[in-house]
Coordinates of C-alpha atoms in Angstrom, one line a residue:
M1178 CA 102.3 151.2 90.5
S1179 CA 105.0 151.6 93.2
S1180 CA 106.7 148.5 94.7
S1181 CA 105.0 149.3 98.1
S1182 CA 101.5 148.9 96.6
I1183 CA 102.2 145.4 95.1
R1184 CA 100.4 142.6 96.9
N1185 CA 99.9 139.8 94.3
A1186 CA 103.6 139.0 93.5
D1187 CA 104.5 135.5 92.4
L1188 CA 108.2 135.1 92.6
H1189 CA 108.7 131.4 92.2
C1190 CA 107.8 129.2 89.2
H1191 CA 109.3 127.0 86.5
S1192 CA 109.1 126.8 82.7
I1193 CA 110.2 124.2 80.2
V1194 CA 113.7 125.7 80.5
S1195 CA 114.0 123.6 83.7
D1196 CA 111.3 121.2 84.9
G1197 CA 108.1 123.0 84.2
T1198 CA 105.7 122.1 81.4
L1199 CA 104.8 125.6 80.1
T1200 CA 106.9 128.1 78.1
P1201 CA 107.9 131.4 79.7
E1202 CA 105.3 133.0 77.4
E1203 CA 102.5 130.7 78.6
L1204 CA 103.4 131.4 82.2
A1205 CA 103.3 135.1 81.7
A1206 CA 99.9 134.9 80.2
R1207 CA 98.7 132.6 83.0
A1208 CA 100.1 135.0 85.7
R1209 CA 98.3 138.0 84.1
A1210 CA 95.1 136.1 83.9
N1211 CA 95.3 135.2 87.6
G1212 CA 95.9 138.9 88.6
V1213 CA 99.6 138.7 89.3
E1214 CA 101.2 142.2 89.5
L1215 CA 104.8 141.3 89.8
W1216 CA 106.3 138.0 88.4
A1217 CA 109.6 136.2 88.3
L1218 CA 110.6 133.0 86.4
T1219 CA 112.9 131.0 88.7
D1220 CA 114.1 128.0 86.6
H1221 CA 116.5 125.6 88.4
D1222 CA 120.2 126.5 88.0
E1223 CA 119.4 128.3 84.8
V1224 CA 118.8 131.8 83.4
G1225 CA 118.3 130.8 79.8
G1226 CA 114.6 131.7 79.9
Q1227 CA 115.0 135.2 81.4
R1228 CA 115.0 137.3 78.2
R1229 CA 111.8 135.5 77.0
A1230 CA 110.2 135.9 80.4
A1231 CA 111.0 139.6 80.6
A1232 CA 109.7 140.2 77.1
A1233 CA 106.5 138.2 77.8
A1234 CA 106.0 140.1 81.0
R1235 CA 106.1 143.4 79.2
A1236 CA 103.7 142.1 76.5
N1237 CA 101.3 141.1 79.3
G1238 CA 101.6 144.3 81.3
L1239 CA 103.3 142.5 84.1
R1240 CA 106.2 143.9 86.2
Y1241 CA 109.1 141.6 86.2
L1242 CA 112.1 140.5 88.3
T1243 CA 114.9 138.2 87.1
G1244 CA 115.0 134.9 88.9
T1245 CA 116.6 131.5 89.3
E1246 CA 116.5 128.7 91.9
I1247 CA 119.9 127.3 92.9
L1248 CA 120.2 123.9 94.5
V1249 CA 122.6 123.9 97.5
S1250 CA 124.0 121.2 99.7
F1251 CA 123.6 122.0 103.4
A1252 CA 123.8 119.6 106.4
G1253 CA 123.2 116.6 104.2
E1254 CA 120.1 118.1 102.6
T1255 CA 119.4 119.7 99.3
V1256 CA 118.2 123.3 100.0
H1257 CA 116.9 125.6 97.4
I1258 CA 117.9 129.3 97.2
V1259 CA 115.9 131.6 95.0
G1260 CA 117.8 134.6 93.5
L1261 CA 115.8 137.6 92.5
G1262 CA 116.6 140.9 90.7
F1263 CA 120.2 140.0 89.7
D1264 CA 121.9 140.7 86.4
A1265 CA 121.2 137.5 84.4
E1266 CA 123.8 138.4 81.8
D1267 CA 126.6 138.6 84.4
P1268 CA 129.3 136.0 83.7
R1269 CA 129.7 135.2 87.4
M1270 CA 126.1 134.0 87.6
Q1271 CA 126.2 132.2 84.3
Q1272 CA 129.4 130.3 85.1
G1273 CA 128.3 129.4 88.6
L1274 CA 125.0 128.0 87.3
A1275 CA 126.8 126.1 84.5
D1276 CA 129.1 124.5 87.0
T1277 CA 126.1 123.4 89.1
R1278 CA 124.3 121.9 86.1
D1279 CA 127.3 119.9 84.9
G1280 CA 126.6 117.0 87.4
R1281 CA 123.0 116.4 86.2
G1282 CA 123.8 114.2 83.1
P1283 CA 125.9 111.6 84.9
R1284 CA 123.5 111.6 87.8
A1285 CA 120.5 110.9 85.4
R1286 CA 122.3 108.0 83.8
E1287 CA 123.0 106.5 87.3
M1288 CA 119.3 106.9 88.2
A1289 CA 118.3 105.0 85.0
E1290 CA 120.8 102.2 85.9
G1291 CA 119.2 101.9 89.4
L1292 CA 115.7 101.7 87.9
A1293 CA 116.8 99.1 85.3
K1294 CA 118.0 96.9 88.2
V1295 CA 114.3 96.7 89.4
G1296 CA 113.0 96.0 85.9
I1297 CA 112.2 99.6 84.6
L1298 CA 114.1 99.8 81.4
G1299 CA 114.6 102.8 79.1
A1300 CA 114.1 105.4 81.9
Y1301 CA 116.8 107.7 80.7
E1302 CA 115.5 107.9 77.2
G1303 CA 111.9 108.1 78.6
A1304 CA 112.8 111.0 80.9
L1305 CA 114.5 112.9 78.0
K1306 CA 111.1 113.0 76.2
F1307 CA 109.9 115.4 79.0
V1308 CA 113.0 117.5 79.1
G1309 CA 113.0 121.0 77.5
N1310 CA 116.7 121.5 78.3
P1311 CA 118.7 118.2 78.5
A1312 CA 121.4 119.9 80.7
L1313 CA 118.7 120.2 83.4
I1314 CA 117.3 116.6 83.4
S1315 CA 116.0 115.9 86.9
R1316 CA 114.0 113.5 89.1
T1317 CA 110.8 115.3 87.9
H1318 CA 111.4 114.2 84.4
F1319 CA 111.9 110.6 85.5
A1320 CA 108.7 110.8 87.5
R1321 CA 106.7 112.0 84.5
F1322 CA 108.1 109.0 82.5
L1323 CA 107.2 106.5 85.2
V1324 CA 103.6 107.9 85.3
E1325 CA 103.2 107.9 81.6
S1326 CA 104.6 104.3 81.3
G1327 CA 102.1 103.1 83.9
H1328 CA 104.6 102.2 86.7
C1329 CA 102.9 104.7 89.1
K1330 CA 99.6 106.5 89.2
D1331 CA 101.1 110.0 89.9
T1332 CA 104.4 111.7 90.6
P1333 CA 104.1 111.6 94.5
E1334 CA 103.9 107.8 94.2
V1335 CA 107.0 107.8 92.0
F1336 CA 109.0 109.7 94.6
R1337 CA 107.8 107.4 97.4
K1338 CA 108.7 104.2 95.6
Y1339 CA 111.6 105.0 93.4
L1340 CA 113.3 108.5 93.8
T1341 CA 113.9 109.2 97.4
E1342 CA 116.9 108.2 99.5
G1343 CA 117.1 104.4 99.8
K1344 CA 115.0 103.7 96.8
P1345 CA 116.2 102.2 93.5
G1346 CA 116.3 105.4 91.4
Y1347 CA 117.8 107.7 94.0
V1348 CA 121.2 109.2 93.3
P1349 CA 122.5 112.1 95.5
H1350 CA 124.1 115.1 93.8
R1351 CA 126.6 117.5 95.2
W1352 CA 125.2 120.9 94.5
A1353 CA 126.7 124.4 95.1
S1354 CA 127.6 125.6 98.6
L1355 CA 125.3 128.0 100.4
K1356 CA 128.1 130.6 100.4
D1357 CA 128.6 130.3 96.7
A1358 CA 124.9 130.5 95.7
V1359 CA 124.2 133.5 97.9
G1360 CA 127.4 135.1 96.6
W1361 CA 126.5 134.7 92.9
I1362 CA 123.1 136.3 93.6
T1363 CA 124.3 139.2 95.7
Q1364 CA 127.5 140.0 93.6
T1365 CA 125.3 140.4 90.6
G1366 CA 122.9 142.8 92.2
G1367 CA 120.2 140.5 93.5
V1368 CA 118.6 139.3 96.7
A1369 CA 118.9 135.7 97.9
V1370 CA 115.9 134.0 99.4
I1371 CA 115.5 130.7 101.2
A1372 CA 112.9 128.8 99.2
H1373 CA 110.1 126.8 100.9
P1374 CA 111.9 126.2 104.2
G1375 CA 109.1 124.0 105.5
R1376 CA 110.1 121.3 103.0
Y1377 CA 113.4 120.5 104.5
K1378 CA 113.8 117.7 107.0
F1379 CA 116.0 119.6 109.5
S1380 CA 116.0 119.5 113.2
A1381 CA 115.3 122.8 115.0
T1382 CA 119.1 123.2 115.5
E1383 CA 119.9 122.5 111.8
E1384 CA 117.2 124.9 110.6
Y1385 CA 118.6 127.7 112.9
A1386 CA 122.1 127.0 111.5
L1387 CA 120.7 127.3 108.0
F1388 CA 119.1 130.7 108.7
S1389 CA 122.1 131.9 110.6
E1390 CA 124.7 131.0 107.9
F1391 CA 122.4 132.2 105.1
K1392 CA 122.2 135.6 106.7
A1393 CA 125.9 135.7 107.5
H1394 CA 126.7 135.1 103.8
G1395 CA 124.4 138.0 102.8
G1396 CA 121.0 136.3 102.3
R1397 CA 118.2 138.8 102.9
A1398 CA 114.8 137.0 102.5
V1399 CA 112.8 133.9 103.1
E1400 CA 109.7 132.5 101.3
V1401 CA 106.9 132.7 103.9
V1402 CA 103.9 132.1 101.7
T1403 CA 104.6 129.4 99.1
G1404 CA 102.8 126.5 97.4
S1405 CA 104.0 123.7 99.7
H1406 CA 103.6 125.5 103.0
T1407 CA 100.6 124.9 105.2
P1408 CA 98.8 127.9 106.9
A1409 CA 100.7 126.9 110.1
E1410 CA 103.9 127.2 108.2
Y1411 CA 103.0 130.7 107.0
V1412 CA 102.9 131.7 110.6
E1413 CA 106.0 129.8 111.6
Y1414 CA 108.2 131.3 108.8
A1415 CA 106.8 134.7 109.3
A1416 CA 108.1 134.4 112.8
M1417 CA 111.5 133.3 111.5
A1418 CA 111.6 136.3 109.2
R1419 CA 111.0 138.6 112.1
E1420 CA 113.5 136.8 114.3
F1421 CA 116.3 136.9 111.7
G1422 CA 115.4 140.3 110.3
L1423 CA 114.7 138.9 106.8
A1424 CA 112.3 140.2 104.2
A1425 CA 109.5 137.9 103.1
S1426 CA 108.8 136.4 99.7
R1427 CA 105.8 134.9 98.1
G1428 CA 105.6 132.4 95.2
S1429 CA 103.5 129.4 94.1
D1430 CA 106.4 127.2 92.9
F1431 CA 104.2 126.5 90.0
H1432 CA 105.5 123.8 87.6
S1433 CA 102.5 122.5 85.7
P1434 CA 98.7 122.8 85.5
D1435 CA 98.5 119.0 86.3
E1436 CA 101.0 118.7 89.1
S1437 CA 101.3 121.8 91.2
H1438 CA 100.0 122.5 94.7
C1439 CA 98.5 125.8 93.6
D1440 CA 98.2 128.0 90.6
L1441 CA 100.2 131.2 89.9
G1442 CA 99.0 134.2 91.9
T1443 CA 96.5 132.3 94.1
L1444 CA 98.3 132.2 97.4
P1445 CA 97.3 134.3 100.5
Y1446 CA 99.0 137.7 100.7
L1447 CA 102.0 138.2 103.0
P1448 CA 101.5 139.3 106.6
E1449 CA 101.2 143.1 106.7
D1450 CA 104.0 143.6 109.2
L1451 CA 106.7 141.9 107.1
T1452 CA 108.9 143.7 104.5
P1453 CA 108.1 142.2 101.1
V1454 CA 111.3 141.2 99.3
W1455 CA 110.3 143.3 96.3
E1456 CA 110.7 146.5 98.3
L1457 CA 114.4 145.6 98.6
L1458 CA 114.4 145.4 94.8
A1459 CA 112.4 148.4 93.7
D1460 CA 115.1 149.7 91.4
R1461 CA 115.5 146.2 89.8
I1462 CA 111.9 145.7 88.8
Q1463 CA 111.5 145.8 85.0

């Protein structure tokens, strides 16, 4: 199958190596069962699952691109940049991601202290039960603990009550810069992608600045069709891709069978007139 004939690509999902609940092997099998033709595992700030994911993809007859999702600070917001097709063994990528991860442990302990002040005790230890990789403890793991312990009925309620800005368990984190994240990806042979742009609370001016700076630093694609976008946002970000001359990506952002907006491989296809990001990476597909 040539890269130009691929339609059902899912280039955004998470395993137990970051904040997903399935192993790389389980994700590969699920992607295959759902008709995915090209897959990428994009764990947060981590490439530790890449060898397993590539091997599982081969075992399931899936074509594969390396992936990660890097958290970036931009204009007071946390923005996510997906990297695809890079060399996961390159020390520049591995060191950059390690530096980004280092702040998570202290942040998690501060989050637990904030929750303790409103009577929720043991949150750090409780969150750790849900962590596959302690270096990547995140708000999602705290959310799962708060649901399991009966403080909230589901993870959206947790975020509303406890884990967003101004709430007891919220602690900001200083992530990588946009320039650094795009640099790590492009210098190691990959393509940088703005993940789910519809999720960020930017003004039109701030969003334009994000796309402009991203492209100036060497970014080449944007997620147009993704799990958290509405059909109207598919149209909106297809237009942004055209305006900025960016390729388009597609990915479910699947984390868990119980929590995710949509399953692997079940999104609409990309608009026909856009360049799929995988065409830029034809020689990197495994």
